[in-house]
CSV table of N, CA, C and O in Angstrom, one decimal:
chain,number,residue,atom,x,y,z
A,1,UNK,N,52.8,161.2,-32.1
A,1,UNK,CA,52.9,161.5,-30.6
A,1,UNK,C,53.5,163.1,-30.7
A,1,UNK,O,54.4,163.2,-31.5
A,2,UNK,N,52.6,163.5,-29.8
A,2,UNK,CA,53.1,165.3,-29.5
A,2,UNK,C,53.9,165.6,-28.2
A,2,UNK,O,53.1,164.6,-27.1
A,3,UNK,N,54.7,165.8,-27.9
A,3,UNK,CA,55.5,165.9,-26.8
A,3,UNK,C,55.6,167.6,-26.1
A,3,UNK,O,55.7,168.5,-27.2
A,4,UNK,N,54.8,167.4,-25.0
A,4,UNK,CA,55.1,168.7,-24.1
A,4,UNK,C,55.7,168.9,-22.7
A,4,UNK,O,56.2,167.9,-22.3
A,5,UNK,N,56.8,169.6,-23.3
A,5,UNK,CA,58.1,169.7,-22.2
A,5,UNK,C,57.8,170.9,-20.8
A,5,UNK,O,57.0,171.8,-21.3
A,6,UNK,N,57.6,170.3,-19.8
A,6,UNK,CA,57.7,170.7,-18.6
A,6,UNK,C,58.7,171.2,-17.5
A,6,UNK,O,59.2,170.4,-17.8
A,7,UNK,N,59.3,172.3,-17.3
A,7,UNK,CA,59.7,172.8,-16.3
A,7,UNK,C,59.7,172.6,-14.9
A,7,UNK,O,60.3,172.5,-13.7
A,8,UNK,N,58.4,172.7,-14.6
A,8,UNK,CA,57.8,172.7,-13.0
A,8,UNK,C,57.9,170.9,-12.9
A,8,UNK,O,57.9,170.1,-13.4
A,9,UNK,N,57.4,170.7,-11.6
A,9,UNK,CA,56.8,169.3,-11.2
A,9,UNK,C,55.9,168.7,-12.0
A,9,UNK,O,55.9,167.4,-12.2
A,10,UNK,N,55.0,169.1,-12.4
A,10,UNK,CA,53.8,168.6,-12.9
A,10,UNK,C,52.8,169.8,-13.4
A,10,UNK,O,53.1,170.7,-13.6
A,11,UNK,N,51.9,169.3,-14.5
A,11,UNK,CA,51.2,170.1,-15.1
A,11,UNK,C,49.9,169.5,-15.3
A,11,UNK,O,49.6,168.4,-15.0
A,12,UNK,N,48.6,170.5,-15.1
A,12,UNK,CA,47.3,170.0,-14.9
A,12,UNK,C,46.6,169.9,-16.3
A,12,UNK,O,47.3,170.1,-17.2
A,13,UNK,N,46.2,169.0,-16.4
A,13,UNK,CA,45.3,168.2,-17.5
A,13,UNK,C,44.7,169.3,-18.1
A,13,UNK,O,45.1,170.1,-19.6
A,14,UNK,N,43.9,170.5,-17.6
A,14,UNK,CA,43.8,171.7,-18.7
A,14,UNK,C,44.9,172.7,-19.0
A,14,UNK,O,44.5,173.0,-20.1
A,15,UNK,N,45.6,172.7,-18.3
A,15,UNK,CA,47.0,173.5,-19.2
A,15,UNK,C,47.8,172.6,-19.9
A,15,UNK,O,47.9,172.9,-20.4
A,16,UNK,N,47.7,171.6,-19.9
A,16,UNK,CA,48.1,170.8,-21.5
A,16,UNK,C,47.6,170.6,-22.1
A,16,UNK,O,48.3,170.8,-23.2
A,17,UNK,N,46.1,170.8,-22.0
A,17,UNK,CA,45.4,170.7,-23.5
A,17,UNK,C,45.5,172.2,-24.3
A,17,UNK,O,45.5,172.5,-25.1
A,18,UNK,N,45.9,173.5,-23.4
A,18,UNK,CA,46.3,174.7,-23.7
A,18,UNK,C,47.3,174.8,-24.4
A,18,UNK,O,47.5,175.5,-25.6
A,19,UNK,N,48.3,174.3,-23.8
A,19,UNK,CA,49.9,174.3,-24.4
A,19,UNK,C,50.1,173.9,-25.6
A,19,UNK,O,50.7,173.9,-26.3
A,20,UNK,N,49.2,172.4,-25.5
A,20,UNK,CA,49.0,171.7,-26.6
A,20,UNK,C,48.1,171.8,-28.0
A,20,UNK,O,48.0,171.8,-29.2
A,21,UNK,N,48.0,173.4,-27.6
A,21,UNK,CA,47.1,174.0,-28.9
A,21,UNK,C,45.6,172.9,-29.3
A,21,UNK,O,45.0,173.3,-30.2
A,22,UNK,N,45.1,172.3,-28.2
A,22,UNK,CA,43.8,171.4,-28.1
A,22,UNK,C,42.8,172.8,-28.1
A,22,UNK,O,41.9,172.3,-28.8
A,23,UNK,N,43.1,173.3,-27.1
A,23,UNK,CA,41.8,174.3,-26.7
A,23,UNK,C,42.4,175.8,-26.9
A,23,UNK,O,43.6,175.9,-26.5
A,24,UNK,N,41.4,176.7,-26.9
A,24,UNK,CA,42.1,178.3,-26.9
A,24,UNK,C,42.3,178.9,-25.6
A,24,UNK,O,43.5,179.5,-25.7
A,25,UNK,N,41.6,178.4,-24.8
A,25,UNK,CA,42.1,179.0,-23.4
A,25,UNK,C,41.2,177.7,-22.4
A,25,UNK,O,41.2,176.8,-22.4
A,26,UNK,N,41.6,178.5,-21.2
A,26,UNK,CA,41.3,177.4,-20.4
A,26,UNK,C,40.0,177.2,-19.5
A,26,UNK,O,39.5,176.5,-19.4
A,27,UNK,N,39.1,178.4,-20.4
A,27,UNK,CA,38.1,178.5,-19.9
A,27,UNK,C,37.3,177.2,-21.1
A,27,UNK,O,36.2,176.9,-20.0
A,28,UNK,N,37.9,176.9,-21.7
A,28,UNK,CA,37.3,175.9,-22.8
A,28,UNK,C,37.4,174.7,-22.3
A,28,UNK,O,36.9,173.5,-22.5
A,29,UNK,N,38.3,174.5,-21.1
A,29,UNK,CA,38.8,172.8,-20.9
A,29,UNK,C,37.6,171.8,-20.4
A,29,UNK,O,37.2,171.0,-20.5
A,30,UNK,N,37.0,172.6,-19.4
A,30,UNK,CA,36.1,171.3,-18.9
A,30,UNK,C,34.9,171.4,-19.9
A,30,UNK,O,34.6,170.5,-19.7
A,31,UNK,N,34.2,172.1,-20.9
A,31,UNK,CA,33.3,171.5,-21.8
A,31,UNK,C,34.3,170.6,-22.3
A,31,UNK,O,33.6,169.8,-22.8
A,32,UNK,N,35.0,171.0,-23.1
A,32,UNK,CA,36.3,169.9,-23.7
A,32,UNK,C,35.9,168.4,-23.1
A,32,UNK,O,35.9,167.5,-23.7
A,33,UNK,N,36.5,168.7,-22.1
A,33,UNK,CA,36.9,167.5,-21.0
A,33,UNK,C,35.5,166.5,-20.9
A,33,UNK,O,35.3,165.1,-21.1
A,34,UNK,N,34.4,167.1,-20.5
A,34,UNK,CA,33.1,166.3,-20.7
A,34,UNK,C,32.7,165.9,-22.4
A,34,UNK,O,31.6,165.6,-21.9
A,35,UNK,N,32.5,166.4,-23.1
A,35,UNK,CA,32.0,166.1,-24.7
A,35,UNK,C,33.5,165.3,-25.2
A,35,UNK,O,33.1,164.6,-26.6
A,36,UNK,N,34.9,164.8,-24.6
A,36,UNK,CA,35.5,163.9,-25.5
A,36,UNK,C,36.2,162.7,-24.1
A,36,UNK,O,35.5,163.4,-23.6
A,37,UNK,N,36.7,161.8,-25.1
A,37,UNK,CA,37.1,160.8,-24.3
A,37,UNK,C,38.6,160.9,-24.3
A,37,UNK,O,39.3,161.0,-24.7
A,38,UNK,N,38.8,161.0,-22.8
A,38,UNK,CA,40.5,161.5,-22.5
A,38,UNK,C,41.1,160.2,-21.3
A,38,UNK,O,40.5,159.7,-20.4
A,39,UNK,N,42.2,159.7,-22.0
A,39,UNK,CA,42.7,158.5,-21.5
A,39,UNK,C,44.0,159.1,-20.6
A,39,UNK,O,44.7,159.9,-21.7
A,40,UNK,N,44.6,159.3,-19.8
A,40,UNK,CA,45.8,159.1,-18.8
A,40,UNK,C,46.2,157.9,-18.6
A,40,UNK,O,45.9,157.1,-17.7
A,41,UNK,N,47.5,157.8,-19.2
A,41,UNK,CA,48.4,156.2,-18.8
A,41,UNK,C,47.1,155.2,-18.8
A,41,UNK,O,47.1,154.4,-18.5
A,42,UNK,N,46.0,155.2,-20.2
A,42,UNK,CA,45.4,154.0,-20.7
A,42,UNK,C,44.5,154.1,-19.5
A,42,UNK,O,43.8,152.7,-19.5
A,43,UNK,N,44.1,155.0,-18.5
A,43,UNK,CA,42.8,155.0,-18.2
A,43,UNK,C,42.1,156.4,-18.4
A,43,UNK,O,42.6,157.0,-18.0
A,44,UNK,N,40.8,156.0,-18.4
A,44,UNK,CA,39.6,157.3,-18.3
A,44,UNK,C,40.2,158.3,-17.3
A,44,UNK,O,39.7,157.9,-16.4
A,45,UNK,N,39.8,159.5,-17.9
A,45,UNK,CA,40.5,160.6,-16.5
A,45,UNK,C,39.6,161.6,-17.5
A,45,UNK,O,40.0,162.2,-18.7
A,46,UNK,N,38.7,162.6,-17.1
A,46,UNK,CA,38.4,163.8,-17.2
A,46,UNK,C,38.4,165.0,-16.3
A,46,UNK,O,37.8,166.1,-16.6
A,47,UNK,N,39.3,164.9,-15.2
A,47,UNK,CA,39.4,166.2,-14.3
A,47,UNK,C,40.1,167.1,-14.9
A,47,UNK,O,41.7,166.8,-14.9
A,48,UNK,N,40.1,168.4,-15.3
A,48,UNK,CA,40.7,169.4,-15.5
A,48,UNK,C,41.8,169.6,-14.6
A,48,UNK,O,43.1,170.0,-14.9
A,49,UNK,N,41.6,169.1,-13.7
A,49,UNK,CA,43.0,169.5,-12.3
A,49,UNK,C,43.9,168.5,-12.2
A,49,UNK,O,44.8,168.5,-11.4
A,50,UNK,N,43.8,167.4,-12.7
A,50,UNK,CA,44.5,165.8,-12.9
A,50,UNK,C,45.9,166.8,-13.0
A,50,UNK,O,46.0,167.4,-13.8
A,51,UNK,N,46.9,166.0,-12.1
A,51,UNK,CA,48.4,166.6,-12.3
A,51,UNK,C,48.9,165.2,-13.2
A,51,UNK,O,48.8,164.5,-12.7
A,52,UNK,N,49.7,165.9,-14.2
A,52,UNK,CA,50.4,164.7,-15.0
A,52,UNK,C,51.7,165.4,-14.7
A,52,UNK,O,52.6,166.4,-14.2
A,53,UNK,N,52.3,164.5,-14.4
A,53,UNK,CA,54.4,164.1,-14.7
A,53,UNK,C,54.7,163.7,-15.5
A,53,UNK,O,54.4,163.1,-16.7
A,54,UNK,N,55.9,164.3,-15.6
A,54,UNK,CA,57.1,163.6,-17.1
A,54,UNK,C,56.7,162.3,-16.9
A,54,UNK,O,56.6,161.2,-15.9
A,55,UNK,N,56.2,161.5,-18.4
A,55,UNK,CA,56.6,160.2,-18.2
A,55,UNK,C,55.3,160.0,-18.5
A,55,UNK,O,54.7,158.6,-19.3
A,56,UNK,N,54.0,161.0,-18.4
A,56,UNK,CA,52.6,160.2,-18.3
A,56,UNK,C,52.0,160.6,-20.1
A,56,UNK,O,52.8,161.7,-20.5
A,57,UNK,N,51.3,160.0,-20.4
A,57,UNK,CA,50.5,159.8,-21.7
A,57,UNK,C,49.1,160.3,-21.5
A,57,UNK,O,48.1,159.3,-21.1
A,58,UNK,N,48.8,161.4,-22.5
A,58,UNK,CA,47.6,161.4,-22.4
A,58,UNK,C,46.8,161.5,-23.8
A,58,UNK,O,47.5,161.4,-24.8
A,59,UNK,N,45.8,160.5,-24.0
A,59,UNK,CA,45.4,160.2,-25.4
A,59,UNK,C,43.9,160.8,-25.6
A,59,UNK,O,43.0,160.7,-24.5
A,60,UNK,N,43.4,162.0,-26.6
A,60,UNK,CA,42.3,161.9,-26.8
A,60,UNK,C,41.4,161.7,-27.7
A,60,UNK,O,41.9,161.8,-29.3
A,61,UNK,N,40.5,160.7,-27.5
A,61,UNK,CA,39.7,160.3,-28.4
A,61,UNK,C,40.7,159.4,-29.2
A,61,UNK,O,40.0,159.0,-30.4
A,62,UNK,N,41.6,158.9,-29.0
A,62,UNK,CA,42.0,157.9,-29.4
A,62,UNK,C,43.0,157.9,-30.5
A,62,UNK,O,43.1,157.3,-31.8
A,63,UNK,N,43.2,159.6,-30.5
A,63,UNK,CA,43.3,160.2,-32.3
A,63,UNK,C,44.7,160.9,-32.0
A,63,UNK,O,45.5,160.8,-32.5
A,64,UNK,N,44.4,161.8,-30.9
A,64,UNK,CA,46.1,162.7,-30.6
A,64,UNK,C,46.2,162.2,-28.9
A,64,UNK,O,46.2,161.9,-28.3
A,65,UNK,N,47.6,162.1,-29.0
A,65,UNK,CA,48.5,161.3,-27.8
A,65,UNK,C,49.5,162.5,-27.5
A,65,UNK,O,50.3,162.8,-29.2
A,66,UNK,N,49.6,162.9,-26.1
A,66,UNK,CA,50.3,163.8,-26.0
A,66,UNK,C,51.3,163.5,-24.7
A,66,UNK,O,50.1,162.6,-23.6
A,67,UNK,N,52.5,163.2,-24.6
A,67,UNK,CA,53.5,162.7,-23.7
A,67,UNK,C,54.0,163.9,-22.9
A,67,UNK,O,54.4,165.1,-23.6
A,68,UNK,N,53.8,164.2,-21.5
A,68,UNK,CA,54.8,165.0,-20.9
A,68,UNK,C,56.3,164.7,-20.4
A,68,UNK,O,56.4,163.7,-20.2
A,69,UNK,N,56.9,165.9,-21.0
A,69,UNK,CA,58.6,165.5,-20.7
A,69,UNK,C,59.2,166.4,-20.0
A,69,UNK,O,58.3,167.9,-19.8
A,70,UNK,N,60.0,166.2,-19.3
A,70,UNK,CA,60.6,167.3,-18.3
A,70,UNK,C,61.7,167.8,-19.5
A,70,UNK,O,61.8,167.5,-19.8
A,71,UNK,N,61.6,169.2,-19.5
A,71,UNK,CA,62.3,170.5,-20.2
A,71,UNK,C,63.3,170.8,-19.0
A,71,UNK,O,63.2,171.6,-17.9
A,72,UNK,N,64.6,171.1,-20.0
A,72,UNK,CA,65.5,171.6,-19.1
A,72,UNK,C,65.1,173.4,-18.8
A,72,UNK,O,64.7,174.4,-20.1
A,73,UNK,N,65.6,173.9,-17.9
A,73,UNK,CA,65.4,175.3,-17.3
A,73,UNK,C,66.2,175.9,-18.1
A,73,UNK,O,65.7,177.7,-18.0
A,74,UNK,N,66.8,175.8,-18.9
A,74,UNK,CA,68.7,176.7,-19.4
A,74,UNK,C,67.6,177.3,-21.1
A,74,UNK,O,67.5,176.8,-21.4
């Protein structure tokens, strides 16, 4: 499982994919989400603007699992 730390209240699914190095830039998010199976907290979801909060878990094609965590701002 890969962990992504955020200092803000939430991160969008498209941003998460970029920060996790799943895609190279934000422009790839729409195509990636339309061609891969994504689950957020065990429910299918492919909205790139989906807000993810600390504790949310994203599963990509049942192979890559990413958890959103709160990161200290220091």
